[in-house]
């Protein structure tokens, strides 16, 4: 899920805040055998169903220039940077492992937009996000694992399809004259007029 609030600074650039949420789960329906290697070199065979879940939340400042191509189409590149929170959980038999943390992330995007009128548009957007989580928090139910000098690369490809509505696009807010308004009476001319 991806949500943004943008302010139009002119005909060619939008600036605002963006939030995205990513969640993926996996599980096996069949029983697996997993060999777990301990840090001291010993090993243990785990038997059971494997399940896991990854969650990411991204809060960012977003800048989107846009360029018109013809009357109805526009190309919208963009960049954003902000804070990403990450959590990865895995379970099988006695093993429960959780990796979590937060870091800065950078995202590049490219979108195509078709405008129906001044306010309503349909868009298609692709993006790539990159960040590195340095020394994450690691919990392991079988042994203590140090996160010192450890890094996790967080990269995500995203393809989205959406609807865009401009609340205050130029020309959409037209003032209406007040009815029953009496015109001002003409002033008397004085010698300085």
JSON list of C-alpha atoms in Angstrom, two decimals:
[
{"chain": "A", "resi": 1, "resn": "UNK", "atom": "CA", "xyz": [0.00, 0.00, 0.00]},
{"chain": "A", "resi": 2, "resn": "UNK", "atom": "CA", "xyz": [1.27, 3.48, -0.87]},
{"chain": "A", "resi": 3, "resn": "UNK", "atom": "CA", "xyz": [-0.25, 6.83, 0.08]},
{"chain": "A", "resi": 4, "resn": "UNK", "atom": "CA", "xyz": [0.99, 10.38, -0.60]},
{"chain": "A", "resi": 5, "resn": "UNK", "atom": "CA", "xyz": [-0.11, 13.94, 0.07]},
{"chain": "A", "resi": 6, "resn": "UNK", "atom": "CA", "xyz": [1.53, 16.34, -2.38]},
{"chain": "A", "resi": 7, "resn": "UNK", "atom": "CA", "xyz": [1.49, 20.11, -2.73]},
{"chain": "A", "resi": 8, "resn": "UNK", "atom": "CA", "xyz": [1.79, 21.57, -6.22]},
{"chain": "A", "resi": 9, "resn": "UNK", "atom": "CA", "xyz": [4.55, 24.23, -6.27]},
{"chain": "A", "resi": 10, "resn": "UNK", "atom": "CA", "xyz": [4.01, 25.11, -9.91]},
{"chain": "A", "resi": 11, "resn": "UNK", "atom": "CA", "xyz": [3.16, 23.56, -13.22]},
{"chain": "A", "resi": 12, "resn": "UNK", "atom": "CA", "xyz": [6.07, 21.10, -13.10]},
{"chain": "A", "resi": 13, "resn": "UNK", "atom": "CA", "xyz": [6.76, 19.98, -9.52]},
{"chain": "A", "resi": 14, "resn": "UNK", "atom": "CA", "xyz": [4.93, 18.44, -6.54]},
{"chain": "A", "resi": 15, "resn": "UNK", "atom": "CA", "xyz": [6.38, 18.16, -3.00]},
{"chain": "A", "resi": 16, "resn": "UNK", "atom": "CA", "xyz": [4.93, 16.32, -0.03]},
{"chain": "A", "resi": 17, "resn": "UNK", "atom": "CA", "xyz": [4.87, 13.37, 2.33]},
{"chain": "A", "resi": 18, "resn": "UNK", "atom": "CA", "xyz": [4.61, 9.70, 1.44]},
{"chain": "A", "resi": 19, "resn": "UNK", "atom": "CA", "xyz": [3.81, 6.53, 3.41]},
{"chain": "A", "resi": 20, "resn": "UNK", "atom": "CA", "xyz": [4.06, 2.95, 2.21]},
{"chain": "A", "resi": 21, "resn": "UNK", "atom": "CA", "xyz": [3.46, -0.39, 3.90]},
{"chain": "A", "resi": 22, "resn": "UNK", "atom": "CA", "xyz": [4.74, -3.74, 2.67]},
{"chain": "A", "resi": 23, "resn": "UNK", "atom": "CA", "xyz": [3.87, -7.14, 4.15]},
{"chain": "A", "resi": 24, "resn": "UNK", "atom": "CA", "xyz": [4.73, -10.62, 2.86]},
{"chain": "A", "resi": 25, "resn": "UNK", "atom": "CA", "xyz": [4.00, -13.95, 4.54]},
{"chain": "A", "resi": 26, "resn": "UNK", "atom": "CA", "xyz": [5.06, -17.47, 3.66]},
{"chain": "A", "resi": 27, "resn": "UNK", "atom": "CA", "xyz": [4.43, -20.91, 5.09]},
{"chain": "A", "resi": 28, "resn": "UNK", "atom": "CA", "xyz": [4.82, -24.53, 4.05]},
{"chain": "A", "resi": 29, "resn": "UNK", "atom": "CA", "xyz": [2.00, -27.03, 4.16]},
{"chain": "A", "resi": 30, "resn": "UNK", "atom": "CA", "xyz": [4.40, -29.98, 4.33]},
{"chain": "A", "resi": 31, "resn": "UNK", "atom": "CA", "xyz": [6.87, -30.92, 7.06]},
{"chain": "A", "resi": 32, "resn": "UNK", "atom": "CA", "xyz": [10.47, -29.89, 6.39]},
{"chain": "A", "resi": 33, "resn": "UNK", "atom": "CA", "xyz": [13.81, -30.94, 7.84]},
{"chain": "A", "resi": 34, "resn": "UNK", "atom": "CA", "xyz": [16.18, -28.03, 8.48]},
{"chain": "A", "resi": 35, "resn": "UNK", "atom": "CA", "xyz": [19.76, -28.34, 9.69]},
{"chain": "A", "resi": 36, "resn": "UNK", "atom": "CA", "xyz": [20.59, -25.46, 12.03]},
{"chain": "A", "resi": 37, "resn": "UNK", "atom": "CA", "xyz": [24.29, -24.62, 12.46]},
{"chain": "A", "resi": 38, "resn": "UNK", "atom": "CA", "xyz": [25.24, -23.04, 15.78]},
{"chain": "A", "resi": 39, "resn": "UNK", "atom": "CA", "xyz": [27.97, -20.39, 16.05]},
{"chain": "A", "resi": 40, "resn": "UNK", "atom": "CA", "xyz": [30.21, -22.88, 17.94]},
{"chain": "A", "resi": 41, "resn": "UNK", "atom": "CA", "xyz": [30.09, -25.35, 15.00]},
{"chain": "A", "resi": 42, "resn": "UNK", "atom": "CA", "xyz": [27.56, -27.86, 16.36]},
{"chain": "A", "resi": 43, "resn": "UNK", "atom": "CA", "xyz": [24.32, -28.54, 14.53]},
{"chain": "A", "resi": 44, "resn": "UNK", "atom": "CA", "xyz": [20.73, -29.56, 15.19]},
{"chain": "A", "resi": 45, "resn": "UNK", "atom": "CA", "xyz": [18.09, -30.95, 12.85]},
{"chain": "A", "resi": 46, "resn": "UNK", "atom": "CA", "xyz": [14.75, -29.19, 13.12]},
{"chain": "A", "resi": 47, "resn": "UNK", "atom": "CA", "xyz": [11.55, -30.77, 11.85]},
{"chain": "A", "resi": 48, "resn": "UNK", "atom": "CA", "xyz": [8.27, -28.96, 11.24]},
{"chain": "A", "resi": 49, "resn": "UNK", "atom": "CA", "xyz": [6.39, -26.45, 9.16]},
{"chain": "A", "resi": 50, "resn": "UNK", "atom": "CA", "xyz": [8.30, -23.31, 8.26]},
{"chain": "A", "resi": 51, "resn": "UNK", "atom": "CA", "xyz": [6.54, -19.95, 8.43]},
{"chain": "A", "resi": 52, "resn": "UNK", "atom": "CA", "xyz": [7.73, -16.40, 8.05]},
{"chain": "A", "resi": 53, "resn": "UNK", "atom": "CA", "xyz": [6.61, -12.80, 7.76]},
{"chain": "A", "resi": 54, "resn": "UNK", "atom": "CA", "xyz": [8.30, -9.60, 6.58]},
{"chain": "A", "resi": 55, "resn": "UNK", "atom": "CA", "xyz": [6.91, -6.11, 7.31]},
{"chain": "A", "resi": 56, "resn": "UNK", "atom": "CA", "xyz": [8.23, -2.74, 6.16]},
{"chain": "A", "resi": 57, "resn": "UNK", "atom": "CA", "xyz": [6.89, 0.77, 6.76]},
{"chain": "A", "resi": 58, "resn": "UNK", "atom": "CA", "xyz": [8.32, 3.79, 4.97]},
{"chain": "A", "resi": 59, "resn": "UNK", "atom": "CA", "xyz": [7.75, 7.44, 5.96]},
{"chain": "A", "resi": 60, "resn": "UNK", "atom": "CA", "xyz": [9.34, 9.88, 3.49]},
{"chain": "A", "resi": 61, "resn": "UNK", "atom": "CA", "xyz": [9.66, 13.33, 1.97]},
{"chain": "A", "resi": 62, "resn": "UNK", "atom": "CA", "xyz": [8.75, 13.09, -1.73]},
{"chain": "A", "resi": 63, "resn": "UNK", "atom": "CA", "xyz": [9.54, 15.29, -4.75]},
{"chain": "A", "resi": 64, "resn": "UNK", "atom": "CA", "xyz": [7.82, 14.60, -8.08]},
{"chain": "A", "resi": 65, "resn": "UNK", "atom": "CA", "xyz": [8.52, 16.66, -11.19]},
{"chain": "A", "resi": 66, "resn": "UNK", "atom": "CA", "xyz": [6.07, 16.06, -14.04]},
{"chain": "A", "resi": 67, "resn": "UNK", "atom": "CA", "xyz": [6.24, 16.71, -17.75]},
{"chain": "A", "resi": 68, "resn": "UNK", "atom": "CA", "xyz": [3.28, 16.86, -20.11]},
{"chain": "A", "resi": 69, "resn": "UNK", "atom": "CA", "xyz": [3.38, 14.78, -23.29]},
{"chain": "A", "resi": 70, "resn": "UNK", "atom": "CA", "xyz": [0.46, 15.89, -25.41]},
{"chain": "A", "resi": 71, "resn": "UNK", "atom": "CA", "xyz": [-2.87, 17.01, -24.04]},
{"chain": "A", "resi": 72, "resn": "UNK", "atom": "CA", "xyz": [-3.73, 14.04, -21.78]},
{"chain": "A", "resi": 73, "resn": "UNK", "atom": "CA", "xyz": [-0.47, 12.20, -20.95]},
{"chain": "A", "resi": 74, "resn": "UNK", "atom": "CA", "xyz": [2.36, 13.08, -18.58]},
{"chain": "A", "resi": 75, "resn": "UNK", "atom": "CA", "xyz": [5.60, 11.45, -17.43]},
{"chain": "A", "resi": 76, "resn": "UNK", "atom": "CA", "xyz": [6.24, 11.68, -13.68]},
{"chain": "A", "resi": 77, "resn": "UNK", "atom": "CA", "xyz": [9.71, 10.81, -12.37]},
{"chain": "A", "resi": 78, "resn": "UNK", "atom": "CA", "xyz": [10.31, 11.24, -8.66]},
{"chain": "A", "resi": 79, "resn": "UNK", "atom": "CA", "xyz": [12.53, 10.66, -5.66]},
{"chain": "A", "resi": 80, "resn": "UNK", "atom": "CA", "xyz": [11.89, 10.24, -1.96]},
{"chain": "A", "resi": 81, "resn": "UNK", "atom": "CA", "xyz": [13.98, 9.72, 1.14]},
{"chain": "A", "resi": 82, "resn": "UNK", "atom": "CA", "xyz": [12.93, 8.89, 4.65]},
{"chain": "A", "resi": 83, "resn": "UNK", "atom": "CA", "xyz": [12.82, 6.39, 7.50]},
{"chain": "A", "resi": 84, "resn": "UNK", "atom": "CA", "xyz": [12.09, 2.71, 6.97]},
{"chain": "A", "resi": 85, "resn": "UNK", "atom": "CA", "xyz": [11.20, 0.25, 9.75]},
{"chain": "A", "resi": 86, "resn": "UNK", "atom": "CA", "xyz": [11.86, -3.43, 9.07]},
{"chain": "A", "resi": 87, "resn": "UNK", "atom": "CA", "xyz": [10.84, -6.66, 10.78]},
{"chain": "A", "resi": 88, "resn": "UNK", "atom": "CA", "xyz": [11.47, -10.25, 9.65]},
{"chain": "A", "resi": 89, "resn": "UNK", "atom": "CA", "xyz": [10.18, -13.25, 11.67]},
{"chain": "A", "resi": 90, "resn": "UNK", "atom": "CA", "xyz": [10.78, -16.97, 10.97]},
{"chain": "A", "resi": 91, "resn": "UNK", "atom": "CA", "xyz": [9.56, -20.07, 12.86]},
{"chain": "A", "resi": 92, "resn": "UNK", "atom": "CA", "xyz": [10.20, -23.80, 12.64]},
{"chain": "A", "resi": 93, "resn": "UNK", "atom": "CA", "xyz": [9.86, -26.15, 15.61]},
{"chain": "A", "resi": 94, "resn": "UNK", "atom": "CA", "xyz": [11.96, -24.70, 18.51]},
{"chain": "A", "resi": 95, "resn": "UNK", "atom": "CA", "xyz": [13.52, -21.98, 16.35]},
{"chain": "A", "resi": 96, "resn": "UNK", "atom": "CA", "xyz": [12.03, -18.51, 16.42]},
{"chain": "A", "resi": 97, "resn": "UNK", "atom": "CA", "xyz": [14.14, -15.76, 14.86]},
{"chain": "A", "resi": 98, "resn": "UNK", "atom": "CA", "xyz": [13.35, -12.08, 14.57]},
{"chain": "A", "resi": 99, "resn": "UNK", "atom": "CA", "xyz": [15.42, -9.42, 12.81]},
{"chain": "A", "resi": 100, "resn": "UNK", "atom": "CA", "xyz": [14.27, -5.81, 13.18]},
{"chain": "A", "resi": 101, "resn": "UNK", "atom": "CA", "xyz": [15.45, -2.22, 13.04]},
{"chain": "A", "resi": 102, "resn": "UNK", "atom": "CA", "xyz": [15.11, 1.11, 11.29]},
{"chain": "A", "resi": 103, "resn": "UNK", "atom": "CA", "xyz": [17.26, 3.07, 8.89]},
{"chain": "A", "resi": 104, "resn": "UNK", "atom": "CA", "xyz": [17.20, 5.70, 6.14]},
{"chain": "A", "resi": 105, "resn": "UNK", "atom": "CA", "xyz": [16.02, 4.66, 2.69]},
{"chain": "A", "resi": 106, "resn": "UNK", "atom": "CA", "xyz": [16.11, 6.17, -0.81]},
{"chain": "A", "resi": 107, "resn": "UNK", "atom": "CA", "xyz": [13.50, 5.55, -3.51]},
{"chain": "A", "resi": 108, "resn": "UNK", "atom": "CA", "xyz": [13.42, 6.40, -7.23]},
{"chain": "A", "resi": 109, "resn": "UNK", "atom": "CA", "xyz": [10.22, 6.19, -9.24]},
{"chain": "A", "resi": 110, "resn": "UNK", "atom": "CA", "xyz": [8.86, 6.67, -12.74]},
{"chain": "A", "resi": 111, "resn": "UNK", "atom": "CA", "xyz": [5.19, 7.05, -13.55]},
{"chain": "A", "resi": 112, "resn": "UNK", "atom": "CA", "xyz": [2.87, 7.49, -16.52]},
{"chain": "A", "resi": 113, "resn": "UNK", "atom": "CA", "xyz": [-0.39, 9.37, -16.11]},
{"chain": "A", "resi": 114, "resn": "UNK", "atom": "CA", "xyz": [-3.51, 9.79, -18.24]},
{"chain": "A", "resi": 115, "resn": "UNK", "atom": "CA", "xyz": [-5.74, 12.75, -17.29]},
{"chain": "A", "resi": 116, "resn": "UNK", "atom": "CA", "xyz": [-9.49, 12.56, -17.81]},
{"chain": "A", "resi": 117, "resn": "UNK", "atom": "CA", "xyz": [-9.94, 16.22, -16.86]},
{"chain": "A", "resi": 118, "resn": "UNK", "atom": "CA", "xyz": [-8.17, 18.86, -14.74]},
{"chain": "A", "resi": 119, "resn": "UNK", "atom": "CA", "xyz": [-8.74, 16.95, -11.51]},
{"chain": "A", "resi": 120, "resn": "UNK", "atom": "CA", "xyz": [-9.00, 13.20, -12.23]},
{"chain": "A", "resi": 121, "resn": "UNK", "atom": "CA", "xyz": [-6.20, 11.00, -13.61]},
{"chain": "A", "resi": 122, "resn": "UNK", "atom": "CA", "xyz": [-5.23, 7.33, -13.90]},
{"chain": "A", "resi": 123, "resn": "UNK", "atom": "CA", "xyz": [-1.59, 6.41, -13.26]},
{"chain": "A", "resi": 124, "resn": "UNK", "atom": "CA", "xyz": [0.91, 3.58, -13.46]},
{"chain": "A", "resi": 125, "resn": "UNK", "atom": "CA", "xyz": [4.08, 3.85, -11.35]},
{"chain": "A", "resi": 126, "resn": "UNK", "atom": "CA", "xyz": [7.19, 1.74, -10.91]},
{"chain": "A", "resi": 127, "resn": "UNK", "atom": "CA", "xyz": [9.78, 2.32, -8.19]},
{"chain": "A", "resi": 128, "resn": "UNK", "atom": "CA", "xyz": [12.97, 0.93, -6.70]},
{"chain": "A", "resi": 129, "resn": "UNK", "atom": "CA", "xyz": [13.87, 1.40, -3.03]},
{"chain": "A", "resi": 130, "resn": "UNK", "atom": "CA", "xyz": [17.31, 0.81, -1.55]},
{"chain": "A", "resi": 131, "resn": "UNK", "atom": "CA", "xyz": [18.56, 0.91, 2.05]},
{"chain": "A", "resi": 132, "resn": "UNK", "atom": "CA", "xyz": [20.93, -0.93, 4.38]},
{"chain": "A", "resi": 133, "resn": "UNK", "atom": "CA", "xyz": [20.04, -1.89, 7.93]},
{"chain": "A", "resi": 134, "resn": "UNK", "atom": "CA", "xyz": [23.31, -1.77, 9.90]},
{"chain": "A", "resi": 135, "resn": "UNK", "atom": "CA", "xyz": [23.57, -3.78, 13.14]},
{"chain": "A", "resi": 136, "resn": "UNK", "atom": "CA", "xyz": [19.89, -4.79, 13.38]},
{"chain": "A", "resi": 137, "resn": "UNK", "atom": "CA", "xyz": [18.30, -6.20, 16.52]},
{"chain": "A", "resi": 138, "resn": "UNK", "atom": "CA", "xyz": [18.45, -10.01, 16.31]},
{"chain": "A", "resi": 139, "resn": "UNK", "atom": "CA", "xyz": [16.56, -12.40, 18.58]},
{"chain": "A", "resi": 140, "resn": "UNK", "atom": "CA", "xyz": [17.12, -16.14, 18.21]},
{"chain": "A", "resi": 141, "resn": "UNK", "atom": "CA", "xyz": [15.43, -18.67, 20.52]},
{"chain": "A", "resi": 142, "resn": "UNK", "atom": "CA", "xyz": [18.26, -21.23, 20.16]},
{"chain": "A", "resi": 143, "resn": "UNK", "atom": "CA", "xyz": [21.31, -19.02, 20.80]},
{"chain": "A", "resi": 144, "resn": "UNK", "atom": "CA", "xyz": [22.44, -15.45, 21.26]},
{"chain": "A", "resi": 145, "resn": "UNK", "atom": "CA", "xyz": [23.58, -13.85, 18.00]},
{"chain": "A", "resi": 146, "resn": "UNK", "atom": "CA", "xyz": [25.63, -10.68, 17.87]},
{"chain": "A", "resi": 147, "resn": "UNK", "atom": "CA", "xyz": [24.64, -8.06, 15.31]},
{"chain": "A", "resi": 148, "resn": "UNK", "atom": "CA", "xyz": [27.96, -6.23, 15.59]},
{"chain": "A", "resi": 149, "resn": "UNK", "atom": "CA", "xyz": [29.26, -5.29, 12.13]},
{"chain": "A", "resi": 150, "resn": "UNK", "atom": "CA", "xyz": [26.28, -7.06, 10.50]},
{"chain": "A", "resi": 151, "resn": "UNK", "atom": "CA", "xyz": [24.24, -5.42, 7.73]},
{"chain": "A", "resi": 152, "resn": "UNK", "atom": "CA", "xyz": [21.06, -6.38, 5.91]},
{"chain": "A", "resi": 153, "resn": "UNK", "atom": "CA", "xyz": [20.35, -5.02, 2.43]},
{"chain": "A", "resi": 154, "resn": "UNK", "atom": "CA", "xyz": [16.74, -3.92, 2.00]},
{"chain": "A", "resi": 155, "resn": "UNK", "atom": "CA", "xyz": [15.78, -3.51, -1.65]},
{"chain": "A", "resi": 156, "resn": "UNK", "atom": "CA", "xyz": [12.26, -3.48, -3.06]},
{"chain": "A", "resi": 157, "resn": "UNK", "atom": "CA", "xyz": [10.80, -3.24, -6.56]},
{"chain": "A", "resi": 158, "resn": "UNK", "atom": "CA", "xyz": [7.28, -1.85, -6.70]},
{"chain": "A", "resi": 159, "resn": "UNK", "atom": "CA", "xyz": [4.72, -1.58, -9.51]},
{"chain": "A", "resi": 160, "resn": "UNK", "atom": "CA", "xyz": [1.50, 0.28, -8.74]},
{"chain": "A", "resi": 161, "resn": "UNK", "atom": "CA", "xyz": [-1.69, 1.28, -10.51]},
{"chain": "A", "resi": 162, "resn": "UNK", "atom": "CA", "xyz": [-3.86, 4.03, -9.08]},
{"chain": "A", "resi": 163, "resn": "UNK", "atom": "CA", "xyz": [-6.27, 6.91, -9.31]},
{"chain": "A", "resi": 164, "resn": "UNK", "atom": "CA", "xyz": [-5.21, 10.50, -8.66]},
{"chain": "A", "resi": 165, "resn": "UNK", "atom": "CA", "xyz": [-7.44, 13.41, -7.70]},
{"chain": "A", "resi": 166, "resn": "UNK", "atom": "CA", "xyz": [-6.25, 17.05, -7.59]},
{"chain": "A", "resi": 167, "resn": "UNK", "atom": "CA", "xyz": [-8.32, 19.03, -5.11]},
{"chain": "A", "resi": 168, "resn": "UNK", "atom": "CA", "xyz": [-7.08, 22.47, -6.14]},
{"chain": "A", "resi": 169, "resn": "UNK", "atom": "CA", "xyz": [-5.86, 22.19, -9.71]},
{"chain": "A", "resi": 170, "resn": "UNK", "atom": "CA", "xyz": [-5.71, 25.56, -11.52]},
{"chain": "A", "resi": 171, "resn": "UNK", "atom": "CA", "xyz": [-9.04, 26.39, -13.09]},
{"chain": "A", "resi": 172, "resn": "UNK", "atom": "CA", "xyz": [-11.02, 24.00, -10.89]},
{"chain": "A", "resi": 173, "resn": "UNK", "atom": "CA", "xyz": [-11.89, 26.52, -8.18]},
{"chain": "A", "resi": 174, "resn": "UNK", "atom": "CA", "xyz": [-13.84, 29.31, -9.84]},
{"chain": "A", "resi": 175, "resn": "UNK", "atom": "CA", "xyz": [-15.39, 32.05, -7.72]},
{"chain": "A", "resi": 176, "resn": "UNK", "atom": "CA", "xyz": [-19.11, 32.56, -8.17]},
{"chain": "A", "resi": 177, "resn": "UNK", "atom": "CA", "xyz": [-20.69, 36.03, -7.91]},
{"chain": "A", "resi": 178, "resn": "UNK", "atom": "CA", "xyz": [-22.90, 36.56, -4.89]},
{"chain": "A", "resi": 179, "resn": "UNK", "atom": "CA", "xyz": [-26.56, 36.91, -5.80]},
{"chain": "A", "resi": 180, "resn": "UNK", "atom": "CA", "xyz": [-28.60, 39.91, -4.73]},
{"chain": "A", "resi": 181, "resn": "UNK", "atom": "CA", "xyz": [-25.46, 41.95, -4.39]},
{"chain": "A", "resi": 182, "resn": "UNK", "atom": "CA", "xyz": [-26.11, 45.64, -5.00]},
{"chain": "A", "resi": 183, "resn": "UNK", "atom": "CA", "xyz": [-23.49, 47.43, -7.05]},
{"chain": "A", "resi": 184, "resn": "UNK", "atom": "CA", "xyz": [-21.65, 50.21, -5.22]},
{"chain": "A", "resi": 185, "resn": "UNK", "atom": "CA", "xyz": [-23.06, 53.69, -5.70]},
{"chain": "A", "resi": 186, "resn": "UNK", "atom": "CA", "xyz": [-20.90, 55.95, -7.89]},
{"chain": "A", "resi": 187, "resn": "UNK", "atom": "CA", "xyz": [-18.74, 58.37, -5.95]},
{"chain": "A", "resi": 188, "resn": "UNK", "atom": "CA", "xyz": [-18.99, 62.07, -6.42]},
{"chain": "A", "resi": 189, "resn": "UNK", "atom": "CA", "xyz": [-16.05, 63.45, -8.29]},
{"chain": "A", "resi": 190, "resn": "UNK", "atom": "CA", "xyz": [-13.90, 65.88, -6.44]},
{"chain": "A", "resi": 191, "resn": "UNK", "atom": "CA", "xyz": [-11.39, 68.30, -7.82]},
{"chain": "A", "resi": 192, "resn": "UNK", "atom": "CA", "xyz": [-8.52, 65.77, -7.55]},
{"chain": "A", "resi": 193, "resn": "UNK", "atom": "CA", "xyz": [-10.22, 63.15, -9.76]}
]
